PDB file of C-alpha atoms and ligand atoms in Angstrom:
ATOM      1  CA  UNK J   1     127.415 104.195  52.867  1.00 54.00           C
ATOM      2  CA  UNK J   2     126.400 107.316  54.761  1.00 58.00           C
ATOM      3  CA  UNK J   3     127.595 107.035  58.345  1.00 61.00           C
ATOM      4  CA  UNK J   4     124.364 108.067  60.045  1.00 89.00           C
ATOM      5  CA  UNK J   5     122.689 107.012  63.272  1.00 95.00           C
ATOM      6  CA  UNK J   6     120.741 104.220  61.589  1.00 97.00           C
ATOM      7  CA  UNK J   7     123.400 102.786  59.256  1.00 97.00           C
ATOM      8  CA  UNK J   8     124.363  99.166  59.986  1.00 97.00           C
ATOM      9  CA  UNK J   9     126.826  96.547  58.817  1.00 97.00           C
ATOM     10  CA  UNK J  10     125.206  93.181  58.111  1.00 98.00           C
ATOM     11  CA  UNK J  11     127.327  90.191  56.970  1.00 98.00           C
ATOM     12  CA  UNK J  12     129.682  92.574  55.174  1.00 97.00           C
ATOM     13  CA  UNK J  13     126.905  94.663  53.582  1.00 98.00           C
ATOM     14  CA  UNK J  14     126.951  98.339  54.486  1.00 97.00           C
ATOM     15  CA  UNK J  15     123.361  99.558  54.807  1.00 98.00           C
ATOM     16  CA  UNK J  16     122.323 103.226  55.088  1.00 97.00           C
ATOM     17  CA  UNK J  17     119.200 102.015  56.884  1.00 98.00           C
ATOM     18  CA  UNK J  18     118.449  98.706  58.658  1.00 98.00           C
ATOM     19  CA  UNK J  19     115.203  98.479  56.669  1.00 98.00           C
ATOM     20  CA  UNK J  20     115.144  96.322  53.590  1.00 98.00           C
ATOM     21  CA  UNK J  21     112.541  95.308  51.079  1.00 98.00           C
ATOM     22  CA  UNK J  22     111.423  91.718  51.750  1.00 98.00           C
ATOM     23  CA  UNK J  23     111.257  89.359  48.798  1.00 97.00           C
ATOM     24  CA  UNK J  24     107.983  88.975  46.946  1.00 91.00           C
ATOM     25  CA  UNK J  25     106.762  92.560  47.145  1.00 91.00           C
ATOM     26  CA  UNK J  26     107.645  95.035  44.348  1.00 87.00           C
ATOM     27  CA  UNK J  27     110.712  92.915  43.553  1.00 80.00           C
ATOM     28  CA  UNK J  28     110.177  91.603  40.022  1.00 85.00           C
ATOM     29  CA  UNK J  29     111.791  94.353  37.936  1.00 94.00           C
ATOM     30  CA  UNK J  30     114.825  96.629  38.072  1.00 97.00           C
ATOM     31  CA  UNK J  31     112.664  99.751  38.018  1.00 96.00           C
ATOM     32  CA  UNK J  32     110.387  98.700  40.912  1.00 96.00           C
ATOM     33  CA  UNK J  33     113.433  97.673  42.969  1.00 97.00           C
ATOM     34  CA  UNK J  34     115.062 101.030  42.254  1.00 97.00           C
ATOM     35  CA  UNK J  35     111.957 102.973  43.248  1.00 97.00           C
ATOM     36  CA  UNK J  36     111.993 101.209  46.637  1.00 97.00           C
ATOM     37  CA  UNK J  37     115.726 101.895  47.079  1.00 97.00           C
ATOM     38  CA  UNK J  38     115.120 105.572  46.268  1.00 97.00           C
ATOM     39  CA  UNK J  39     112.300 105.636  48.850  1.00 97.00           C
ATOM     40  CA  UNK J  40     114.740 104.907  51.700  1.00 97.00           C
ATOM     41  CA  UNK J  41     115.306 101.140  51.902  1.00 98.00           C
ATOM     42  CA  UNK J  42     118.818 100.143  53.028  1.00 98.00           C
ATOM     43  CA  UNK J  43     118.706  97.125  50.679  1.00 98.00           C
ATOM     44  CA  UNK J  44     116.205  95.502  48.363  1.00 98.00           C
ATOM     45  CA  UNK J  45     115.398  91.823  47.836  1.00 98.00           C
ATOM     46  CA  UNK J  46     114.247  90.564  44.451  1.00 98.00           C
ATOM     47  CA  UNK J  47     111.249  88.199  44.137  1.00 96.00           C
ATOM     48  CA  UNK J  48     112.355  84.596  44.642  1.00 97.00           C
ATOM     49  CA  UNK J  49     113.299  83.022  41.318  1.00 97.00           C
ATOM     50  CA  UNK J  50     113.737  79.402  40.322  1.00 96.00           C
ATOM     51  CA  UNK J  51     115.330  77.682  37.370  1.00 96.00           C
ATOM     52  CA  UNK J  52     112.369  78.072  35.028  1.00 96.00           C
ATOM     53  CA  UNK J  53     109.677  80.678  34.441  1.00 96.00           C
ATOM     54  CA  UNK J  54     106.484  80.093  36.460  1.00 94.00           C
ATOM     55  CA  UNK J  55     103.138  81.763  35.855  1.00 94.00           C
ATOM     56  CA  UNK J  56     102.035  81.203  39.448  1.00 93.00           C
ATOM     57  CA  UNK J  57      98.455  80.862  40.629  1.00 93.00           C
ATOM     58  CA  UNK J  58      95.475  82.550  38.997  1.00 95.00           C
ATOM     59  CA  UNK J  59      93.972  85.723  40.519  1.00 96.00           C
ATOM     60  CA  UNK J  60      92.948  86.388  43.205  1.00 96.00           C
ATOM     61  CA  UNK J  61      96.419  85.472  44.451  1.00 96.00           C
ATOM     62  CA  UNK J  62      96.941  88.309  46.956  1.00 96.00           C
ATOM     63  CA  UNK J  63      94.248  89.312  49.431  1.00 96.00           C
ATOM     64  CA  UNK J  64      94.773  92.179  51.890  1.00 96.00           C
ATOM     65  CA  UNK J  65      92.458  91.811  54.914  1.00 96.00           C
ATOM     66  CA  UNK J  66      91.884  93.763  58.116  1.00 95.00           C
ATOM     67  CA  UNK J  67      94.939  92.473  59.970  1.00 95.00           C
ATOM     68  CA  UNK J  68      97.346  91.495  57.193  1.00 97.00           C
ATOM     69  CA  UNK J  69      97.677  89.868  53.799  1.00 97.00           C
ATOM     70  CA  UNK J  70      96.929  86.365  52.524  1.00 97.00           C
ATOM     71  CA  UNK J  71      98.867  85.256  49.430  1.00 95.00           C
ATOM     72  CA  UNK J  72      99.277  82.292  47.156  1.00 94.00           C
ATOM     73  CA  UNK J  73     101.271  83.901  44.372  1.00 94.00           C
ATOM     74  CA  UNK J  74     102.582  80.441  43.598  1.00 92.00           C
ATOM     75  CA  UNK J  75     106.229  81.370  42.999  1.00 93.00           C
ATOM     76  CA  UNK J  76     105.423  83.418  39.890  1.00 94.00           C
ATOM     77  CA  UNK J  77     108.768  84.525  38.429  1.00 95.00           C
ATOM     78  CA  UNK J  78     110.449  84.919  35.053  1.00 96.00           C
ATOM     79  CA  UNK J  79     113.122  82.263  35.719  1.00 97.00           C
ATOM     80  CA  UNK J  80     116.689  82.858  36.862  1.00 98.00           C
ATOM     81  CA  UNK J  81     118.112  83.837  33.441  1.00 98.00           C
ATOM     82  CA  UNK J  82     115.644  86.746  33.124  1.00 98.00           C
ATOM     83  CA  UNK J  83     116.160  87.685  36.783  1.00 98.00           C
ATOM     84  CA  UNK J  84     119.924  87.915  36.175  1.00 98.00           C
ATOM     85  CA  UNK J  85     119.216  90.576  33.509  1.00 98.00           C
ATOM     86  CA  UNK J  86     116.910  92.543  35.862  1.00 97.00           C
ATOM     87  CA  UNK J  87     119.519  92.450  38.637  1.00 98.00           C
ATOM     88  CA  UNK J  88     122.275  93.586  36.270  1.00 98.00           C
ATOM     89  CA  UNK J  89     120.046  96.453  35.112  1.00 98.00           C
ATOM     90  CA  UNK J  90     119.269  97.387  38.730  1.00 98.00           C
ATOM     91  CA  UNK J  91     122.950  97.385  39.626  1.00 98.00           C
ATOM     92  CA  UNK J  92     123.731  99.740  36.763  1.00 98.00           C
ATOM     93  CA  UNK J  93     121.130 102.170  38.115  1.00 97.00           C
ATOM     94  CA  UNK J  94     121.414 101.920  41.924  1.00 98.00           C
ATOM     95  CA  UNK J  95     124.150 101.642  44.540  1.00 97.00           C
ATOM     96  CA  UNK J  96     121.757 100.345  47.217  1.00 98.00           C
ATOM     97  CA  UNK J  97     122.685  96.695  47.973  1.00 98.00           C
ATOM     98  CA  UNK J  98     120.530  94.007  46.355  1.00 98.00           C
ATOM     99  CA  UNK J  99     119.753  90.583  47.795  1.00 98.00           C
ATOM    100  CA  UNK J 100     118.801  88.033  45.145  1.00 98.00           C
ATOM    101  CA  UNK J 101     116.235  85.536  46.422  1.00 98.00           C
ATOM    102  CA  UNK J 102     116.280  82.026  44.942  1.00 98.00           C
ATOM    103  CA  UNK J 103     114.418  78.755  45.370  1.00 95.00           C
ATOM    104  CA  UNK J 104     114.688  75.255  43.920  1.00 94.00           C
ATOM    105  CA  UNK J 105     112.200  72.458  43.463  1.00 91.00           C
ATOM    106  CA  UNK J 106     114.723  70.016  44.938  1.00 91.00           C
ATOM    107  CA  UNK J 107     118.108  70.250  46.660  1.00 94.00           C
ATOM    108  CA  UNK J 108     120.161  70.040  43.446  1.00 96.00           C
ATOM    109  CA  UNK J 109     118.143  72.777  41.736  1.00 96.00           C
ATOM    110  CA  UNK J 110     119.195  75.233  44.469  1.00 97.00           C
ATOM    111  CA  UNK J 111     122.767  74.597  43.319  1.00 98.00           C
ATOM    112  CA  UNK J 112     121.976  75.154  39.629  1.00 98.00           C
ATOM    113  CA  UNK J 113     120.077  78.390  40.336  1.00 98.00           C
ATOM    114  CA  UNK J 114     122.961  79.619  42.526  1.00 98.00           C
ATOM    115  CA  UNK J 115     125.491  78.981  39.742  1.00 98.00           C
ATOM    116  CA  UNK J 116     123.402  81.193  37.473  1.00 98.00           C
ATOM    117  CA  UNK J 117     122.481  83.982  39.914  1.00 98.00           C
ATOM    118  CA  UNK J 118     126.120  84.640  40.921  1.00 98.00           C
ATOM    119  CA  UNK J 119     126.788  85.932  37.391  1.00 98.00           C
ATOM    120  CA  UNK J 120     124.642  88.993  38.264  1.00 98.00           C
ATOM    121  CA  UNK J 121     126.908  89.662  41.289  1.00 98.00           C
ATOM    122  CA  UNK J 122     124.114  90.385  43.809  1.00 98.00           C
ATOM    123  CA  UNK J 123     125.372  91.696  47.158  1.00 98.00           C
ATOM    124  CA  UNK J 124     123.811  88.721  48.948  1.00 98.00           C
ATOM    125  CA  UNK J 125     121.836  85.601  48.044  1.00 98.00           C
ATOM    126  CA  UNK J 126     118.639  84.767  49.952  1.00 98.00           C
ATOM    127  CA  UNK J 127     117.980  81.027  49.978  1.00 98.00           C
ATOM    128  CA  UNK J 128     114.209  80.666  50.217  1.00 97.00           C
ATOM    129  CA  UNK J 129     113.544  77.294  51.852  1.00 96.00           C
ATOM    130  CA  UNK J 130     110.265  78.410  53.365  1.00 92.00           C
ATOM    131  CA  UNK J 131     107.591  79.286  50.824  1.00 84.00           C
ATOM    132  CA  UNK J 132     104.303  78.136  52.384  1.00 75.00           C
ATOM    133  CA  UNK J 133     102.855  77.602  48.914  1.00 71.00           C
ATOM    134  CA  UNK J 134     105.293  74.882  47.927  1.00 66.00           C
ATOM    135  CA  UNK J 135     106.119  71.542  49.483  1.00 57.00           C
ATOM    136  CA  UNK J 136     109.346  69.563  49.185  1.00 49.00           C
ATOM    137  CA  UNK J 137     109.379  66.008  47.915  1.00 49.00           C
ATOM    138  CA  UNK J 138     108.492  65.016  51.509  1.00 49.00           C
ATOM    139  CA  UNK J 139     105.367  67.168  51.607  1.00 57.00           C
ATOM    140  CA  UNK J 140     106.669  69.818  54.030  1.00 70.00           C
ATOM    141  CA  UNK J 141     108.551  73.074  53.341  1.00 79.00           C
ATOM    142  CA  UNK J 142     112.302  72.437  53.024  1.00 88.00           C
ATOM    143  CA  UNK J 143     112.702  74.845  55.924  1.00 88.00           C
ATOM    144  CA  UNK J 144     111.010  72.466  58.353  1.00 91.00           C
ATOM    145  CA  UNK J 145     113.570  69.700  57.753  1.00 93.00           C
ATOM    146  CA  UNK J 146     116.945  70.145  59.422  1.00 96.00           C
ATOM    147  CA  UNK J 147     118.781  67.744  57.126  1.00 96.00           C
ATOM    148  CA  UNK J 148     117.441  69.229  53.888  1.00 94.00           C
ATOM    149  CA  UNK J 149     118.145  72.768  55.121  1.00 96.00           C
ATOM    150  CA  UNK J 150     121.709  71.788  55.982  1.00 97.00           C
ATOM    151  CA  UNK J 151     122.287  70.257  52.548  1.00 97.00           C
ATOM    152  CA  UNK J 152     120.785  73.204  50.668  1.00 97.00           C
ATOM    153  CA  UNK J 153     122.784  75.724  52.715  1.00 98.00           C
ATOM    154  CA  UNK J 154     126.069  73.860  52.155  1.00 98.00           C
ATOM    155  CA  UNK J 155     125.406  73.492  48.424  1.00 98.00           C
ATOM    156  CA  UNK J 156     124.508  77.170  47.902  1.00 98.00           C
ATOM    157  CA  UNK J 157     127.483  78.306  50.006  1.00 98.00           C
ATOM    158  CA  UNK J 158     129.868  76.137  47.966  1.00 98.00           C
ATOM    159  CA  UNK J 159     128.595  77.638  44.710  1.00 98.00           C
ATOM    160  CA  UNK J 160     128.169  81.239  45.854  1.00 98.00           C
ATOM    161  CA  UNK J 161     131.649  82.436  44.794  1.00 98.00           C
ATOM    162  CA  UNK J 162     132.180  84.472  47.954  1.00 97.00           C
ATOM    163  CA  UNK J 163     128.804  86.241  47.857  1.00 98.00           C
ATOM    164  CA  UNK J 164     127.287  86.079  51.376  1.00 98.00           C
ATOM    165  CA  UNK J 165     124.172  83.939  51.759  1.00 98.00           C
ATOM    166  CA  UNK J 166     121.168  84.252  54.054  1.00 98.00           C
ATOM    167  CA  UNK J 167     118.676  81.420  54.542  1.00 98.00           C
ATOM    168  CA  UNK J 168     115.013  82.460  54.790  1.00 98.00           C
ATOM    169  CA  UNK J 169     113.259  80.310  57.381  1.00 97.00           C
ATOM    170  CA  UNK J 170     109.702  79.461  58.338  1.00 96.00           C
ATOM    171  CA  UNK J 171     108.022  79.587  61.732  1.00 96.00           C
ATOM    172  CA  UNK J 172     106.093  76.476  60.677  1.00 93.00           C
ATOM    173  CA  UNK J 173     108.460  74.035  62.370  1.00 93.00           C
ATOM    174  CA  UNK J 174     109.030  72.765  65.912  1.00 93.00           C
ATOM    175  CA  UNK J 175     112.203  74.831  66.489  1.00 96.00           C
ATOM    176  CA  UNK J 176     113.271  77.597  64.111  1.00 98.00           C
ATOM    177  CA  UNK J 177     116.359  78.143  66.286  1.00 98.00           C
ATOM    178  CA  UNK J 178     117.591  74.585  65.673  1.00 98.00           C
ATOM    179  CA  UNK J 179     117.157  75.012  61.922  1.00 98.00           C
ATOM    180  CA  UNK J 180     118.981  78.360  62.066  1.00 98.00           C
ATOM    181  CA  UNK J 181     121.874  76.743  63.938  1.00 98.00           C
ATOM    182  CA  UNK J 182     122.123  74.003  61.304  1.00 98.00           C
ATOM    183  CA  UNK J 183     122.243  76.698  58.592  1.00 98.00           C
ATOM    184  CA  UNK J 184     124.976  78.554  60.482  1.00 98.00           C
ATOM    185  CA  UNK J 185     126.954  75.319  60.891  1.00 98.00           C
ATOM    186  CA  UNK J 186     126.692  74.726  57.145  1.00 98.00           C
ATOM    187  CA  UNK J 187     127.992  78.112  56.062  1.00 98.00           C
ATOM    188  CA  UNK J 188     125.105  80.594  56.189  1.00 98.00           C
ATOM    189  CA  UNK J 189     126.308  84.178  56.673  1.00 98.00           C
ATOM    190  CA  UNK J 190     122.921  85.382  57.945  1.00 98.00           C
ATOM    191  CA  UNK J 191     119.404  84.146  58.717  1.00 98.00           C
ATOM    192  CA  UNK J 192     116.208  85.736  57.411  1.00 98.00           C
ATOM    193  CA  UNK J 193     113.143  85.131  59.576  1.00 98.00           C
ATOM    194  CA  UNK J 194     110.313  84.706  58.814  1.00 98.00           C
ATOM    195  CA  UNK J 195     108.379  83.797  55.677  1.00 97.00           C
ATOM    196  CA  UNK J 196     104.596  84.065  55.762  1.00 96.00           C
ATOM    197  CA  UNK J 197     102.931  81.622  58.140  1.00 94.00           C
ATOM    198  CA  UNK J 198     100.024  79.207  57.878  1.00 89.00           C
ATOM    199  CA  UNK J 199      98.792  78.499  55.300  1.00 90.00           C
ATOM    200  CA  UNK J 200      95.545  80.253  56.069  1.00 94.00           C
ATOM    201  CA  UNK J 201      92.182  80.665  54.394  1.00 96.00           C
ATOM    202  CA  UNK J 202      89.589  83.429  54.006  1.00 98.00           C
ATOM    203  CA  UNK J 203      86.033  82.535  52.942  1.00 98.00           C
ATOM    204  CA  UNK J 204      83.739  84.951  51.126  1.00 98.00           C
ATOM    205  CA  UNK J 205      80.484  84.461  53.048  1.00 98.00           C
ATOM    206  CA  UNK J 206      78.361  85.749  50.172  1.00 98.00           C
ATOM    207  CA  UNK J 207      79.586  83.213  47.629  1.00 97.00           C
ATOM    208  CA  UNK J 208      80.452  80.662  50.360  1.00 98.00           C
ATOM    209  CA  UNK J 209      83.818  79.822  48.897  1.00 98.00           C
ATOM    210  CA  UNK J 210      87.494  80.524  49.725  1.00 97.00           C
ATOM    211  CA  UNK J 211      88.563  83.800  48.091  1.00 98.00           C
ATOM    212  CA  UNK J 212      92.019  82.828  46.846  1.00 97.00           C
ATOM    213  CA  UNK J 213      92.106  80.809  43.627  1.00 95.00           C
ATOM    214  CA  UNK J 214      94.468  78.421  45.439  1.00 93.00           C
ATOM    215  CA  UNK J 215      92.027  78.384  48.396  1.00 94.00           C
ATOM    216  CA  UNK J 216      94.903  78.583  50.933  1.00 94.00           C
ATOM    217  CA  UNK J 217      97.837  80.970  51.186  1.00 93.00           C
ATOM    218  CA  UNK J 218     100.588  82.338  53.399  1.00 94.00           C
ATOM    219  CA  UNK J 219      99.589  84.821  56.113  1.00 96.00           C
ATOM    220  CA  UNK J 220     101.715  87.948  56.558  1.00 97.00           C
ATOM    221  CA  UNK J 221     101.298  91.519  57.765  1.00 97.00           C
ATOM    222  CA  UNK J 222     100.583  93.067  61.150  1.00 97.00           C
ATOM    223  CA  UNK J 223      98.924  89.953  62.622  1.00 98.00           C
ATOM    224  CA  UNK J 224     102.142  87.894  62.419  1.00 98.00           C
ATOM    225  CA  UNK J 225     104.419  90.397  64.193  1.00 98.00           C
ATOM    226  CA  UNK J 226     104.402  88.650  67.615  1.00 98.00           C
ATOM    227  CA  UNK J 227     105.354  85.374  65.906  1.00 98.00           C
ATOM    228  CA  UNK J 228     108.191  86.928  63.911  1.00 98.00           C
ATOM    229  CA  UNK J 229     109.550  88.818  66.931  1.00 98.00           C
ATOM    230  CA  UNK J 230     109.553  85.588  68.972  1.00 98.00           C
ATOM    231  CA  UNK J 231     111.347  83.734  66.156  1.00 98.00           C
ATOM    232  CA  UNK J 232     114.050  86.401  65.936  1.00 98.00           C
ATOM    233  CA  UNK J 233     114.383  86.256  69.732  1.00 98.00           C
ATOM    234  CA  UNK J 234     114.900  82.457  69.664  1.00 98.00           C
ATOM    235  CA  UNK J 235     117.385  82.601  66.783  1.00 98.00           C
ATOM    236  CA  UNK J 236     119.401  85.410  68.405  1.00 98.00           C
ATOM    237  CA  UNK J 237     119.948  83.235  71.475  1.00 98.00           C
ATOM    238  CA  UNK J 238     121.216  80.359  69.328  1.00 98.00           C
ATOM    239  CA  UNK J 239     123.406  81.718  66.503  1.00 98.00           C
ATOM    240  CA  UNK J 240     126.166  84.300  66.124  1.00 98.00           C
ATOM    241  CA  UNK J 241     125.472  85.308  62.525  1.00 98.00           C
ATOM    242  CA  UNK J 242     123.272  88.380  61.894  1.00 98.00           C
ATOM    243  CA  UNK J 243     119.504  88.106  61.553  1.00 98.00           C
ATOM    244  CA  UNK J 244     117.250  89.853  59.040  1.00 98.00           C
ATOM    245  CA  UNK J 245     113.969  90.018  60.964  1.00 98.00           C
ATOM    246  CA  UNK J 246     110.729  90.497  59.086  1.00 98.00           C
ATOM    247  CA  UNK J 247     107.046  89.683  59.316  1.00 98.00           C
ATOM    248  CA  UNK J 248     104.413  92.267  60.147  1.00 98.00           C
ATOM    249  CA  UNK J 249     106.583  95.371  60.372  1.00 98.00           C
ATOM    250  CA  UNK J 250     104.328  98.309  59.519  1.00 97.00           C
ATOM    251  CA  UNK J 251     105.514 101.095  61.847  1.00 97.00           C
ATOM    252  CA  UNK J 252     108.641 102.356  63.640  1.00 98.00           C
ATOM    253  CA  UNK J 253     107.867 100.580  66.940  1.00 98.00           C
ATOM    254  CA  UNK J 254     107.587  97.249  65.070  1.00 98.00           C
ATOM    255  CA  UNK J 255     111.048  97.693  63.544  1.00 98.00           C
ATOM    256  CA  UNK J 256     112.430  98.615  66.969  1.00 98.00           C
ATOM    257  CA  UNK J 257     110.893  95.451  68.464  1.00 98.00           C
ATOM    258  CA  UNK J 258     112.632  93.371  65.793  1.00 98.00           C
ATOM    259  CA  UNK J 259     115.975  95.022  66.474  1.00 98.00           C
ATOM    260  CA  UNK J 260     115.600  94.641  70.232  1.00 98.00           C
ATOM    261  CA  UNK J 261     114.740  90.951  69.725  1.00 98.00           C
ATOM    262  CA  UNK J 262     118.066  90.576  67.880  1.00 98.00           C
ATOM    263  CA  UNK J 263     117.683  91.624  64.249  1.00 98.00           C
ATOM    264  CA  UNK J 264     120.500  93.572  62.609  1.00 98.00           C
ATOM    265  CA  UNK J 265     118.303  94.393  59.617  1.00 98.00           C
ATOM    266  CA  UNK J 266     114.522  94.510  59.301  1.00 98.00           C
ATOM    267  CA  UNK J 267     112.437  93.330  56.353  1.00 98.00           C
ATOM    268  CA  UNK J 268     109.396  95.324  55.276  1.00 98.00           C
ATOM    269  CA  UNK J 269     106.934  93.651  52.911  1.00 96.00           C
ATOM    270  CA  UNK J 270     103.167  93.405  53.345  1.00 94.00           C
ATOM    271  CA  UNK J 271     102.946  96.873  54.898  1.00 92.00           C
ATOM    272  CA  UNK J 272     103.799  98.293  51.480  1.00 94.00           C
ATOM    273  CA  UNK J 273     100.445  97.122  50.048  1.00 90.00           C
ATOM    274  CA  UNK J 274      98.681  99.651  52.257  1.00 89.00           C
ATOM    275  CA  UNK J 275     101.276 102.389  52.705  1.00 90.00           C
ATOM    276  CA  UNK J 276     103.440 102.276  49.562  1.00 94.00           C
ATOM    277  CA  UNK J 277     107.248 102.764  49.502  1.00 96.00           C
ATOM    278  CA  UNK J 278     106.885 105.973  51.580  1.00 97.00           C
ATOM    279  CA  UNK J 279     106.682 103.578  54.542  1.00 97.00           C
ATOM    280  CA  UNK J 280     110.491 103.225  54.456  1.00 98.00           C
ATOM    281  CA  UNK J 281     111.091 106.923  55.117  1.00 98.00           C
ATOM    282  CA  UNK J 282     108.347 106.977  57.760  1.00 98.00           C
ATOM    283  CA  UNK J 283     109.971 104.107  59.688  1.00 98.00           C
ATOM    284  CA  UNK J 284     113.503 105.500  59.183  1.00 98.00           C
ATOM    285  CA  UNK J 285     112.372 108.818  60.658  1.00 97.00           C
ATOM    286  CA  UNK J 286     110.571 107.096  63.536  1.00 98.00           C
ATOM    287  CA  UNK J 287     113.717 105.151  64.462  1.00 98.00           C
ATOM    288  CA  UNK J 288     115.812 108.339  64.351  1.00 97.00           C
ATOM    289  CA  UNK J 289     113.308 110.095  66.599  1.00 97.00           C
ATOM    290  CA  UNK J 290     113.440 107.202  69.090  1.00 98.00           C
ATOM    291  CA  UNK J 291     117.244 107.348  69.176  1.00 97.00           C
ATOM    292  CA  UNK J 292     117.188 111.103  69.662  1.00 97.00           C
ATOM    293  CA  UNK J 293     114.571 110.968  72.426  1.00 97.00           C
ATOM    294  CA  UNK J 294     116.563 108.270  74.221  1.00 97.00           C
ATOM    295  CA  UNK J 295     119.859 110.153  73.795  1.00 97.00           C
ATOM    296  CA  UNK J 296     121.376 107.354  71.706  1.00 96.00           C
ATOM    297  CA  UNK J 297     123.710 108.037  68.821  1.00 95.00           C
ATOM    298  CA  UNK J 298     123.667 104.676  67.020  1.00 95.00           C
ATOM    299  CA  UNK J 299     121.103 101.994  66.280  1.00 96.00           C
ATOM    300  CA  UNK J 300     123.672  99.190  66.771  1.00 93.00           C
ATOM    301  CA  UNK J 301     123.427  99.438  70.547  1.00 94.00           C
ATOM    302  CA  UNK J 302     119.759  98.397  70.361  1.00 98.00           C
ATOM    303  CA  UNK J 303     120.410  95.074  68.570  1.00 98.00           C
ATOM    304  CA  UNK J 304     119.311  92.360  71.014  1.00 98.00           C
ATOM    305  CA  UNK J 305     118.685  94.980  73.737  1.00 98.00           C
ATOM    306  CA  UNK J 306     115.573  93.171  74.984  1.00 98.00           C
ATOM    307  CA  UNK J 307     117.689  90.186  76.052  1.00 98.00           C
ATOM    308  CA  UNK J 308     119.183  92.270  78.864  1.00 89.00           C
TER     309      UNK J 308
HETATM  310  O1  RRO U 401     105.212  83.093  45.578  1.00 71.65           O
HETATM  311  C1  RRO U 401     104.640  82.802  46.637  1.00 71.65           C
HETATM  312  O2  RRO U 401     103.504  82.300  46.684  1.00 71.65           O
HETATM  313  C2  RRO U 401     105.310  83.018  47.938  1.00 71.65           C
HETATM  314  C3  RRO U 401     106.658  82.779  48.188  1.00 71.65           C
HETATM  315 BR1  RRO U 401     107.860  82.231  46.878  1.00 71.65          BR
HETATM  316  C4  RRO U 401     107.166  82.930  49.508  1.00 71.65           C
HETATM  317  O3  RRO U 401     108.342  82.702  49.822  1.00 71.65           O
HETATM  318  N1  RRO U 401     106.286  83.318  50.468  1.00 71.65           N
HETATM  319  C5  RRO U 401     104.994  83.569  50.214  1.00 71.65           C
HETATM  320  O4  RRO U 401     104.242  83.927  51.131  1.00 71.65           O
HETATM  321  N2  RRO U 401     104.509  83.409  48.942  1.00 71.65           N
END
């Protein structure tokens, strides 16, 4: 790790930049992950994978709109065995830390996928309990149920062979802070907040039908930033473990808001659809300029600064 003004330590990971690639964007192959790492991300997160290959929903599955992005990718992924190979290939080619994102269709499957993903030795495992395009056996995202989240977190932690785990949460629940606390109590090393919100819908007024093939999808991008900042704020007041804050970060001031709300690291995702991987360097530079202008030497002193 380069010891520069914006380097951070997060749950044992040494990051050259607090910015990391959020799961689901440019994260399916070793080469796309490496291109993002080379563009200035402090860590990259692979697309969430499950036990078996999934084709996902038909196109259109991703719809950028004026204020953000609507998606119903439908958990498209090659399955954990193929993802292990991509991660191994990435790790041969890049030293930038990699977070492997996983999901399961029920509690036990999270355990099986964890047992497989650890063989790739990712630097961290992201436990995705919050995809808005999937429902648990009870009809709500796992991440909205405190008991299910606790069980999944404990199971993944027990099978993670010492690799730190972060649980990716949803804002679509009465209290994200309570869920985060339950994850911390059950062994989570970090919390990632938030997944896309909604679901939402966009209708094409000319054909008078929803645009997405799945009709509804998760909402992300600039329009969700106030929600994600508030979630990080609530979680910071409730847990001691570090927070990866993401949701609508498209410029330096957004990343600074996240950090001041309590995030140690900041996820960048939807903004890449419009700006490409160059966005990482743009935000890195913007944060450095802010530190310089405010006569600060290290980003760490800004974590949670808005709490006074
Ligand atoms: O694949 C998706 O549809 C998807 C996932 Br797994 C997720 O976690 N969040 C999202 O907005 N879409």
